[in-house]
């Protein structure tokens, strides 16, 4: 398989798999030293938490040797909240639902050794997407449909019902003026089966990490070529797509994902008035760009873009963020894209002589997690397909 095939496949599977299992992808840890205990656990939203617990030395048949006899305690501010129980193989589990912003400590007692680590569960953050129309030129004959993203706290949820059947048909999320504190956000372009170019993603966010920048730019994506845009059946789709290569042709793309360590009270050094005629909804907003399916029909009406069908958003604790940046920065340039790292060079927050990572992760991939807000600011702005 070509290197690009490995990259596309691995990036598509890595974090979604962790969301489902709560475990860390395996790394070769056998350095010929005395056997040590590996603790891999990512707390997640939900009522079941999972953990991998095993020794670095392998059995004679090459299979990992699981730790089956241990006392594993999860606490918060010195108060025990749950205990992990052994399931099978290397997997342990606990029935527990973490609370946002809480500090958690994991203690593993086995074979006379006591291992420990702590992590803070991420804030309950949501991602708002904002659409707004702006004239593309002074002639007022053509309108761009801008879209930008912004992190917010949910203030209220308004449920929408069909008055004829009394059935809920949708809901709208409203946001207060408060914003999340510092967080580690990773954004992946969703795998839509469109081939190699869909693994690239760009952003205007000022704090985006550049460690995985590629050699490609927005203007290099085939969907933004003039021929591709002119060939689109829907005028609405063209209005959503065509402003990217016009405004950001030289924006460099990241390979596979973009990591954005956001600071508390982040915003551009611009006023609200200064971003009025830009794609940004506010000085806190940012643009994301990727290979967009140009076959979408009426994306505004079908909510294809509003319902987060293009990106997967992940918010990681500091420990999980450090681990994944370390892993990705090491493997991103490997031709065969596999985990082959020396033990001493892999980030770990396990104290007491252990290896691995104890962290936390939340995801905002559910379509309803991202809502759109129309801003019909152009005098004659309408969503149409003429």
Coordinates of C-alpha atoms in Angstrom, one line a residue:
X1 CA 0.0 0.0 0.0
X2 CA 1.3 3.5 -0.8
X3 CA 2.3 5.8 2.1
X4 CA -0.8 8.0 1.4
X5 CA -3.0 5.0 1.8
X6 CA -1.6 4.2 5.2
X7 CA -2.0 7.7 6.3
X8 CA -5.6 8.1 5.1
X9 CA -6.6 4.8 6.7
X10 CA -4.8 5.4 10.1
X11 CA -6.0 8.9 10.5
X12 CA -9.6 7.9 9.8
X13 CA -9.5 5.1 12.4
X14 CA -7.3 6.4 15.2
X15 CA -9.4 8.7 17.3
X16 CA -12.8 7.3 16.5
X17 CA -11.6 3.9 17.6
X18 CA -10.4 5.4 20.9
X19 CA -13.8 7.0 21.4
X20 CA -15.4 3.6 21.2
X21 CA -12.9 1.6 23.2
X22 CA -11.3 4.2 25.6
X23 CA -7.9 2.4 24.9
X24 CA -4.7 3.6 23.3
X25 CA -3.2 2.3 20.1
X26 CA -0.4 -0.1 20.9
X27 CA 3.2 1.0 20.8
X28 CA 6.1 -1.4 20.9
X29 CA 7.4 -1.1 24.4
X30 CA 9.8 -4.1 24.6
X31 CA 13.3 -2.7 25.1
X32 CA 14.8 -5.7 26.8
X33 CA 14.5 -4.1 30.2
X34 CA 12.7 -5.6 33.2
X35 CA 9.0 -6.0 32.7
X36 CA 7.0 -2.9 33.6
X37 CA 3.2 -2.3 33.8
X38 CA 1.5 -0.3 31.0
X39 CA -1.6 1.6 31.9
X40 CA -3.7 3.0 29.0
X41 CA -6.9 4.8 29.9
X42 CA -8.9 7.6 28.3
X43 CA -11.9 8.7 30.3
X44 CA -14.8 9.6 28.0
X45 CA -18.4 10.8 28.1
X46 CA -20.7 7.9 28.9
X47 CA -21.3 5.5 31.8
X48 CA -18.7 2.9 31.1
X49 CA -14.9 3.5 31.2
X50 CA -12.3 1.1 29.9
X51 CA -8.6 0.6 30.5
X52 CA -5.8 -1.6 29.2
X53 CA -3.5 -3.0 31.8
X54 CA -0.6 -5.3 30.8
X55 CA 3.2 -6.0 31.1
X56 CA 5.8 -4.8 28.7
X57 CA 7.3 -8.3 28.4
X58 CA 5.4 -10.7 26.2
X59 CA 4.4 -14.4 26.7
X60 CA 6.3 -17.0 24.7
X61 CA 3.7 -16.9 21.9
X62 CA 4.2 -13.2 21.5
X63 CA 0.9 -12.2 23.1
X64 CA 0.8 -9.4 25.6
X65 CA 0.8 -10.6 29.2
X66 CA -2.3 -9.0 30.9
X67 CA -2.4 -7.8 34.4
X68 CA -5.3 -9.7 35.9
X69 CA -4.7 -9.2 39.6
X70 CA -4.7 -5.6 40.7
X71 CA -6.6 -3.0 42.7
X72 CA -7.5 -0.1 40.4
X73 CA -9.1 2.9 42.1
X74 CA -10.5 6.0 40.4
X75 CA -10.9 9.1 42.7
X76 CA -11.7 12.7 42.5
X77 CA -10.3 15.2 45.0
X78 CA -9.3 12.3 47.3
X79 CA -12.8 10.7 47.2
X80 CA -13.2 7.3 45.6
X81 CA -15.7 7.4 42.7
X82 CA -15.3 4.0 41.1
X83 CA -13.2 0.9 40.8
X84 CA -12.0 -0.9 37.6
X85 CA -12.8 -4.6 37.4
X86 CA -11.0 -7.1 35.2
X87 CA -12.9 -8.1 32.1
X88 CA -10.8 -10.2 29.7
X89 CA -7.5 -10.1 27.9
X90 CA -5.9 -6.8 28.9
X91 CA -9.2 -4.9 29.3
X92 CA -10.6 -3.6 32.6
X93 CA -13.8 -1.6 32.9
X94 CA -15.6 0.6 35.4
X95 CA -19.2 1.9 35.5
X96 CA -18.8 5.6 36.0
X97 CA -19.7 8.9 34.2
X98 CA -17.1 11.6 34.5
X99 CA -18.1 15.2 35.2
X100 CA -16.8 18.0 33.0
X101 CA -13.9 20.0 34.5
X102 CA -13.4 17.6 37.4
X103 CA -9.9 16.4 38.3
X104 CA -9.5 12.6 38.4
X105 CA -6.8 10.4 39.8
X106 CA -6.1 6.8 38.9
X107 CA -4.3 4.5 41.3
X108 CA -3.1 1.0 40.3
X109 CA -1.8 -1.4 43.0
X110 CA -0.3 -4.6 41.7
X111 CA 2.6 -6.8 42.7
X112 CA 3.7 -4.5 45.5
X113 CA 3.9 -1.5 43.1
X114 CA 1.7 1.5 43.2
X115 CA 1.2 3.4 40.0
X116 CA -0.7 6.7 39.7
X117 CA -1.7 9.5 37.3
X118 CA -4.2 12.3 37.2
X119 CA -6.1 14.2 34.5
X120 CA -8.8 16.9 34.3
X121 CA -11.9 16.0 32.3
X122 CA -12.4 18.6 29.5
X123 CA -15.1 21.4 29.6
X124 CA -18.5 20.7 28.2
X125 CA -17.9 22.7 25.0
X126 CA -19.9 22.9 21.9
X127 CA -19.0 23.9 18.4
X128 CA -21.3 26.5 16.7
X129 CA -21.2 27.0 12.9
X130 CA -22.3 30.3 11.5
X131 CA -23.4 31.0 7.9
X132 CA -23.6 34.5 6.6
X133 CA -24.0 36.1 3.2
X134 CA -21.8 38.7 1.7
X135 CA -21.6 40.3 -1.7
X136 CA -18.6 39.0 -3.6
X137 CA -18.1 42.3 -5.4
X138 CA -19.4 45.9 -5.5
X139 CA -21.8 45.1 -8.3
X140 CA -24.1 43.2 -5.8
X141 CA -24.8 40.6 -8.4
X142 CA -23.3 37.6 -6.6
X143 CA -23.2 36.5 -3.0
X144 CA -20.8 34.3 -1.1
X145 CA -22.1 32.0 1.7
X146 CA -19.5 32.2 4.4
X147 CA -19.2 29.7 7.2
X148 CA -17.1 29.9 10.3
X149 CA -16.8 28.0 13.6
X150 CA -16.8 29.1 17.2
X151 CA -16.5 27.4 20.5
X152 CA -19.4 28.2 22.9
X153 CA -21.1 27.0 26.0
X154 CA -24.7 25.9 25.6
X155 CA -27.1 28.3 27.3
X156 CA -30.5 26.8 26.4
X157 CA -32.1 24.2 24.0
X158 CA -35.3 25.0 22.2
X159 CA -37.2 22.0 21.0
X160 CA -39.2 22.3 17.7
X161 CA -42.4 20.3 17.3
X162 CA -44.7 19.6 14.3
X163 CA -47.9 21.2 15.5
X164 CA -50.0 18.8 13.5
X165 CA -48.5 15.6 15.1
X166 CA -47.0 17.0 18.3
X167 CA -43.8 15.1 17.3
X168 CA -40.4 16.7 17.9
X169 CA -38.8 17.4 14.5
X170 CA -35.7 19.3 15.4
X171 CA -34.1 21.5 18.1
X172 CA -32.1 24.7 18.2
X173 CA -29.2 25.4 20.5
X174 CA -28.8 28.9 21.9
X175 CA -25.6 30.1 23.4
X176 CA -24.7 32.5 26.1
X177 CA -21.9 35.0 26.1
X178 CA -19.5 32.8 28.0
X179 CA -16.7 30.9 26.2
X180 CA -14.7 27.8 27.1
X181 CA -11.5 28.1 29.0
X182 CA -8.2 26.9 27.5
X183 CA -8.6 23.6 25.7
X184 CA -6.8 21.3 23.3
X185 CA -8.9 20.8 20.2
X186 CA -8.1 18.4 17.3
X187 CA -10.2 18.6 14.1
X188 CA -10.2 15.7 11.6
X189 CA -11.7 15.9 8.1
X190 CA -14.3 13.2 8.0
X191 CA -13.7 10.3 5.7
X192 CA -16.2 10.7 2.9
X193 CA -14.6 8.2 0.5
X194 CA -13.4 10.8 -1.8
X195 CA -9.8 9.7 -2.1
X196 CA -6.4 11.1 -1.1
X197 CA -7.1 14.8 -1.0
X198 CA -9.7 14.6 1.7
X199 CA -7.1 13.9 4.4
X200 CA -5.9 17.5 4.2
X201 CA -7.4 20.3 6.3
X202 CA -6.7 24.0 6.7
X203 CA -7.7 26.6 9.2
X204 CA -7.3 30.4 9.8
X205 CA -7.1 29.9 13.6
X206 CA -4.1 31.9 14.8
X207 CA -3.1 29.2 17.3
X208 CA -3.0 26.2 15.0
X209 CA 0.0 23.9 15.5
X210 CA 2.1 23.7 12.4
X211 CA 4.0 20.4 13.3
X212 CA 2.0 18.4 10.6
X213 CA 1.8 21.0 7.9
X214 CA 1.9 19.5 4.4
X215 CA 3.3 21.0 1.2
X216 CA -0.2 21.7 -0.2
X217 CA -2.3 24.8 -0.2
X218 CA -6.0 25.5 -0.6
X219 CA -5.5 26.3 -4.2
X220 CA -4.1 22.7 -4.7
X221 CA -7.4 21.0 -3.8
X222 CA -9.2 19.8 -7.0
X223 CA -12.6 20.8 -5.7
X224 CA -11.6 24.5 -5.7
X225 CA -10.5 24.6 -9.4
X226 CA -12.4 26.9 -11.6
X227 CA -13.6 23.9 -13.8
X228 CA -14.9 22.1 -10.7
X229 CA -16.8 25.1 -9.4
X230 CA -18.3 25.9 -12.8
X231 CA -19.4 22.2 -13.2
X232 CA -21.4 22.2 -10.0
X233 CA -25.1 21.7 -10.6
X234 CA -26.2 23.8 -7.6
X235 CA -25.7 27.6 -7.5
X236 CA -26.0 27.4 -3.7
X237 CA -23.2 24.9 -3.6
X238 CA -21.0 27.2 -5.7
X239 CA -21.6 30.0 -3.3
X240 CA -20.6 27.9 -0.3
X241 CA -17.4 26.7 -2.0
X242 CA -16.0 29.3 -4.3
X243 CA -14.9 31.9 -1.7
X244 CA -12.2 29.6 -0.2
X245 CA -9.8 29.7 -3.2
X246 CA -10.6 33.4 -3.7
X247 CA -9.9 34.5 -0.1
X248 CA -7.4 31.8 1.1
X249 CA -5.5 30.4 -1.9
X250 CA -2.2 30.4 0.0
X251 CA -3.5 28.9 3.2
X252 CA -1.2 25.9 3.9
X253 CA -2.9 22.6 4.6
X254 CA -2.3 20.2 7.5
X255 CA -1.9 16.5 6.8
X256 CA -4.6 14.4 8.4
X257 CA -5.8 16.8 11.2
X258 CA -5.2 20.1 12.7
X259 CA -4.3 20.5 16.4
X260 CA -5.3 23.8 18.0
X261 CA -4.3 24.6 21.6
X262 CA -6.7 27.3 22.4
X263 CA -6.0 29.8 25.2
X264 CA -8.4 31.2 27.7
X265 CA -10.3 34.2 26.3
X266 CA -8.8 33.7 22.8
X267 CA -9.7 36.1 20.1
X268 CA -8.1 38.0 17.3
X269 CA -6.8 41.5 17.8
X270 CA -9.8 42.8 15.9
X271 CA -13.1 44.4 16.7
X272 CA -16.5 42.9 15.8
X273 CA -16.8 45.7 13.2
X274 CA -13.5 44.7 11.6
X275 CA -14.6 41.2 10.9
X276 CA -18.0 42.1 9.6
X277 CA -17.1 41.8 5.9
X278 CA -15.0 38.6 6.4
X279 CA -16.1 35.0 6.7
X280 CA -15.7 35.3 10.5
X281 CA -18.8 35.5 12.7
X282 CA -16.7 37.2 15.5
X283 CA -13.1 37.8 16.5
X284 CA -13.2 34.4 18.3
X285 CA -14.3 32.5 15.2
X286 CA -12.2 30.6 12.7
X287 CA -12.5 29.1 9.2
X288 CA -12.0 25.4 8.4
X289 CA -11.3 24.2 4.9
X290 CA -11.0 20.8 3.3
X291 CA -11.8 18.9 0.1
X292 CA -15.6 19.5 -0.1
X293 CA -18.0 17.1 -1.9
X294 CA -19.1 19.3 -4.8
X295 CA -22.0 16.9 -5.5
X296 CA -24.0 18.2 -2.5
X297 CA -27.4 19.3 -3.7
X298 CA -28.8 22.4 -1.9
X299 CA -26.4 22.0 1.1
X300 CA -28.2 24.8 3.0
X301 CA -31.6 23.2 2.6
X302 CA -30.4 19.7 3.4
X303 CA -28.3 20.9 6.3
X304 CA -25.4 18.8 5.0
X305 CA -22.8 21.4 6.1
X306 CA -24.7 22.6 9.2
X307 CA -24.8 19.1 10.7
X308 CA -21.1 18.5 10.9
X309 CA -20.8 16.1 8.1
X310 CA -17.4 17.4 7.1
X311 CA -15.4 17.4 10.4
X312 CA -14.9 15.5 13.6
X313 CA -14.0 17.6 16.6
X314 CA -12.1 16.2 19.7
X315 CA -11.3 18.0 22.9
X316 CA -8.4 16.3 24.9
X317 CA -7.1 16.7 28.4
X318 CA -3.6 18.0 28.6
X319 CA -2.2 14.5 29.2
X320 CA -4.0 13.0 26.3
X321 CA -3.0 15.9 24.1
X322 CA 0.7 15.5 25.0
X323 CA 0.6 11.8 24.3
X324 CA -1.1 12.1 20.9
X325 CA 1.1 15.0 19.8
X326 CA 4.2 13.0 20.7
X327 CA 2.9 9.9 18.9
X328 CA 1.8 11.7 15.8
X329 CA 4.9 13.9 15.5
X330 CA 7.0 10.8 15.5
X331 CA 5.0 8.6 13.2
X332 CA 3.8 11.3 10.8
X333 CA 6.9 11.0 8.6
X334 CA 7.2 7.2 8.7
X335 CA 6.8 5.6 5.3
X336 CA 4.8 2.7 6.7
X337 CA 3.0 4.7 9.3
X338 CA 3.2 2.2 12.2
X339 CA 3.9 2.5 15.9
X340 CA 7.5 1.7 16.5
X341 CA 9.0 3.9 19.2
X342 CA 11.4 3.4 22.0
X343 CA 9.9 3.4 25.5
X344 CA 11.9 6.3 26.8
X345 CA 10.8 8.6 24.0
X346 CA 7.0 8.1 24.3
X347 CA 5.1 10.6 26.5
X348 CA 3.7 9.1 29.7
X349 CA 2.2 10.5 32.8
X350 CA 2.1 7.3 34.8
X351 CA 4.1 7.7 38.0
X352 CA 5.6 5.0 40.1
X353 CA 7.6 3.3 37.3
X354 CA 4.7 2.5 34.9
X355 CA 4.2 3.4 31.3
X356 CA 1.2 4.5 29.2
X357 CA -1.2 7.4 29.6
X358 CA -4.2 8.4 31.7
X359 CA -6.1 11.1 30.1
X360 CA -9.6 12.2 28.9
X361 CA -11.3 13.0 25.6
X362 CA -14.7 14.2 24.5
X363 CA -15.9 14.3 20.9
X364 CA -18.3 16.5 19.1
X365 CA -19.1 14.5 16.0
X366 CA -22.9 14.1 16.5
X367 CA -24.6 16.1 13.8
X368 CA -26.9 17.9 16.3
X369 CA -23.8 19.2 18.1
X370 CA -23.1 21.8 15.4
X371 CA -25.9 24.2 14.6
X372 CA -26.0 26.9 12.0
X373 CA -27.0 30.5 12.4
X374 CA -28.1 32.4 9.3
X375 CA -27.1 36.0 9.1
X376 CA -28.9 37.5 6.1
X377 CA -27.1 40.8 6.2
X378 CA -27.1 41.5 2.5
X379 CA -30.2 43.6 1.6
X380 CA -31.4 41.2 -1.1
X381 CA -29.8 38.0 0.2
X382 CA -31.7 34.8 -0.4
X383 CA -30.8 31.1 -0.5
X384 CA -31.7 30.0 -3.9
X385 CA -30.5 27.9 -6.8
X386 CA -30.9 30.3 -9.7

